[in-house]
C-alpha positions as semicolon CSV with decimal commas, in nm:
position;residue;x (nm);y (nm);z (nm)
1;X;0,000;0,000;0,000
2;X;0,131;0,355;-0,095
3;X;0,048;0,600;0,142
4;X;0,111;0,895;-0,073
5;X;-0,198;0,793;-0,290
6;X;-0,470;0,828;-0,069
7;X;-0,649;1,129;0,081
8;X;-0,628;1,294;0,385
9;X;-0,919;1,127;0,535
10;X;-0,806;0,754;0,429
11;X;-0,492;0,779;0,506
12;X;-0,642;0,913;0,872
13;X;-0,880;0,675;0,886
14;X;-0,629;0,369;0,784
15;X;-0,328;0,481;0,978
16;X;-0,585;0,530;1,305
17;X;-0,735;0,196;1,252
18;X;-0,357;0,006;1,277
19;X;-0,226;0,173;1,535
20;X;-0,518;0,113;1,768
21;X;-0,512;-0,244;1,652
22;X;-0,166;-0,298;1,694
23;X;-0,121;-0,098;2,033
24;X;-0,321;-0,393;2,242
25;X;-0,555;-0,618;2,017
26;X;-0,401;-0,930;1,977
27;X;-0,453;-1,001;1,632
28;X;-0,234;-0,686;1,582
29;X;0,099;-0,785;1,666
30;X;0,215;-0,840;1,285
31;X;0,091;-0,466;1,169
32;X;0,390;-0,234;1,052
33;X;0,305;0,057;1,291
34;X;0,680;0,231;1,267
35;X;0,716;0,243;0,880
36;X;0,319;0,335;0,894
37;X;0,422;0,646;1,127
38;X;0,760;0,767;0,966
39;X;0,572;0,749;0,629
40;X;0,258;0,953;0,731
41;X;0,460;1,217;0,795
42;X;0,640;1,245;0,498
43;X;0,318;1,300;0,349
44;X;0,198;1,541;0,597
45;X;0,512;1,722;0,478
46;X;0,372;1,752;0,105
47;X;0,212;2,070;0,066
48;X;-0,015;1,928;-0,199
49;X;-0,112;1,658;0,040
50;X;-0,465;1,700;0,219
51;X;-0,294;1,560;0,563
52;X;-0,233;1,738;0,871
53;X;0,046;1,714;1,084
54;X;-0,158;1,839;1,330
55;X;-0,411;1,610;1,291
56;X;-0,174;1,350;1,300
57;X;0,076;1,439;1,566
58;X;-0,316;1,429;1,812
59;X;-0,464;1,162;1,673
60;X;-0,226;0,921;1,705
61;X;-0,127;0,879;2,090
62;X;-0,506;0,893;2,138
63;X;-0,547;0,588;1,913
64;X;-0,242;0,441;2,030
65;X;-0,401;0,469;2,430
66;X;-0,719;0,344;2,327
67;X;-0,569;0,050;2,149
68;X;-0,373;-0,029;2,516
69;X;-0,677;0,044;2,701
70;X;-0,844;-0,217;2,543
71;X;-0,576;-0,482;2,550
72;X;-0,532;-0,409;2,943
73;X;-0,946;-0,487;2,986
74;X;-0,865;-0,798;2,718
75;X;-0,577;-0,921;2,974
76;X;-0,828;-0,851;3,257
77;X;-1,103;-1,024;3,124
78;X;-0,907;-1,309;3,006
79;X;-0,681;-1,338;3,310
80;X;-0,346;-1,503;3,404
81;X;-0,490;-1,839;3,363
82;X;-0,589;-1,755;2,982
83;X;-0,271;-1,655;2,927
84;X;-0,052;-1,885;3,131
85;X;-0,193;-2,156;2,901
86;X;-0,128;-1,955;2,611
87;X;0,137;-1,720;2,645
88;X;0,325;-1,845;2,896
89;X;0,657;-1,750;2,819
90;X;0,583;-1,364;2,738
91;X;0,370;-1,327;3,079
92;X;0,700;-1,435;3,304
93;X;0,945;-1,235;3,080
94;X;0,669;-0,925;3,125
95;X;0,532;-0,993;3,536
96;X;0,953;-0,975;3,528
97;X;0,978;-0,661;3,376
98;X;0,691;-0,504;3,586
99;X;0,827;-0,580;3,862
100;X;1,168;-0,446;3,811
101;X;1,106;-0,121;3,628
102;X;0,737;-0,068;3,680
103;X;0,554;0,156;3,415
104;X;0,873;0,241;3,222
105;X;0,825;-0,119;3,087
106;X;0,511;-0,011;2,895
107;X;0,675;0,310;2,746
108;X;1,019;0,102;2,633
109;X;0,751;-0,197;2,506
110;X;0,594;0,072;2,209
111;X;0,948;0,069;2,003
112;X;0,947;-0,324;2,032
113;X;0,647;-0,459;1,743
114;X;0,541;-0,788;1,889
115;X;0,545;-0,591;2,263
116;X;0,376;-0,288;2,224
117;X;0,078;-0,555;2,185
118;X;0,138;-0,825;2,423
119;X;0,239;-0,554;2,690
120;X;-0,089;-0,390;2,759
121;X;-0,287;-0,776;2,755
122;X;-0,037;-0,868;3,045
123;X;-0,048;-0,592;3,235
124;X;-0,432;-0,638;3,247
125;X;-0,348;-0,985;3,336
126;X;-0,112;-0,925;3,616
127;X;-0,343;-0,639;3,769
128;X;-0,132;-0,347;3,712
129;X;-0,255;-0,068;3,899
130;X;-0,500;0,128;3,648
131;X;-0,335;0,463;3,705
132;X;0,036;0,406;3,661
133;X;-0,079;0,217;3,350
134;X;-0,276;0,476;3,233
135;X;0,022;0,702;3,248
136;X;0,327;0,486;3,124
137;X;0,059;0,411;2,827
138;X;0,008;0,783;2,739
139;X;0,338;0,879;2,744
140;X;0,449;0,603;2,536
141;X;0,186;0,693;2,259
142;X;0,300;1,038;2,251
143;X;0,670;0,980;2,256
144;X;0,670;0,657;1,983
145;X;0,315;0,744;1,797
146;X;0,370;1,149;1,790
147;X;0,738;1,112;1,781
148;X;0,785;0,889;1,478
149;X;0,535;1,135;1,323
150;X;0,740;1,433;1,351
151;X;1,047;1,210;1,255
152;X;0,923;1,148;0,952
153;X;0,778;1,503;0,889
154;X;1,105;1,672;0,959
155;X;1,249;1,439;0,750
156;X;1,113;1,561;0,435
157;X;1,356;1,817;0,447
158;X;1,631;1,578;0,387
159;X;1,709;1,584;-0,009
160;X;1,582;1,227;-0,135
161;X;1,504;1,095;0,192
162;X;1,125;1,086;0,045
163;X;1,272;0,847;-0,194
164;X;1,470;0,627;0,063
165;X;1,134;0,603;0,288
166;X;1,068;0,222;0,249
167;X;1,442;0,172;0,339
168;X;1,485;0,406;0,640
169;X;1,129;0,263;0,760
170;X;1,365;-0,083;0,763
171;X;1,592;0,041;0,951
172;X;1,287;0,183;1,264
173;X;1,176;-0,133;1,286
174;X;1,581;-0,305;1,332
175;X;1,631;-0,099;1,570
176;X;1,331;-0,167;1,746
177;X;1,378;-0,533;1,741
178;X;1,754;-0,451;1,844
179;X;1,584;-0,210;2,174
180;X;1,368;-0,522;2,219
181;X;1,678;-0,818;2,221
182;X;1,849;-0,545;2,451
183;X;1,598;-0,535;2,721
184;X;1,544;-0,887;2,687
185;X;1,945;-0,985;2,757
186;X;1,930;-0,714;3,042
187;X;1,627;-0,915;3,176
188;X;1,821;-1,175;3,197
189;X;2,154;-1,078;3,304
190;X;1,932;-0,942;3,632
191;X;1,778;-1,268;3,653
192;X;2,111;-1,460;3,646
193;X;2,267;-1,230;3,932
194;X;1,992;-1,268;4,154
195;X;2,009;-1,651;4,123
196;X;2,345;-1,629;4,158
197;X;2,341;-1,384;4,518
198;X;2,014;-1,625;4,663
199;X;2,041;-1,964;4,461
200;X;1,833;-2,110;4,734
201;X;1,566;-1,837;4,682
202;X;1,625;-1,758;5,122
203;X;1,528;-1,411;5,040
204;X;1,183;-1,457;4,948
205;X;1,113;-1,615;5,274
């Protein structure tokens, strides 16, 4: 799909629909949400372009937060035994995170695809307290959703960047997926040490 080739209210409509999809349904975890971003607002940038910036840079947290709202009711709803059959693997890995660096782990999770999904479900599902969520899940929107916006509308200034947009929208998501493999080996170094200090677990007790 070419983003340049459809109207102001499409491309809103579209580019709305996926990021609220993608920021807690799980179906959603496979949409491109940073190329989607960075390319909107090259478009925005075209003056012959019905397409806001303004528009954009707004809407977007607030359909990123709604998206997150929903997965956190989803992960309430469905609870930890839902996803302890299902997802097993990704609730430890996130209770982990939680617990360790509290809401930050929900503003970090928006630059990693397959988390910025799974990490509003499991917050639901672990009973984060609704108003630190609500928070961490704002500020994420507006830092990743407007952010990646404005990247890619200040970008326009760049001589053939325009051109180079499917490419540098490549290299968001590698480095997202790089942030992502980062946290995850940090996770686990922490994990590691404290097994290491109590390897009988005597601290818990």
């Amino acid at each position: 799909m070419d983003i340049e080739d459809l109207s102001g209210m499409t491309l809103y409509a579209i580019l709305f629909a996926v990021i609220f999809v993608e920021s807690g349904v799980l179906v959603g975890f496979w949409l491109p949400g940073d190329t989607v971003l960075f390319g909107a607002g090259l478009v925005a940038a075209d003056p012959s372009a019905d397409v806001s910036i303004l528009v954009l840079a707004f809407g977007v947290p607030v359909a990123a937060s709604l998206g997150a709202v929903v997965g956190y009711a989803t992960g309430r709803h469905l609870g930890r035994p839902y996803l302890e059959r299902r997802h097993a693997g990704a609730l430890v890995r996130t209770e982990d995170f939680y617990q360790r660096f509290g809401a930050a782990t929900l503003i970090a999770a928006r630059f990693v695809p397959w988390a910025r999904t799974f990490a509003p479900v499991l917050a639901g599902a672990v009973s984060m307290p609704r108003h630190r969520f609500g928070a961490a899940v704002i500020a994420g929107a507006v830092i990743w959703g407007t952010g990646l916006v404005l990247l890619g509308y200040a970008a326009s200034a760049v001589p053939g960047l325009r051109d180079a947009a499917v490419w540098i929208g490549v290299v968001v998501i590698v480095v997202s997926v790089l942030a992502g493999a980062g946290g995850e080996l940090m996770r686990r170094r922490v994990a590691r040490s404290r097994s290491v200090e109590d390897p009988a677990g005597t601290s818990a007790g």
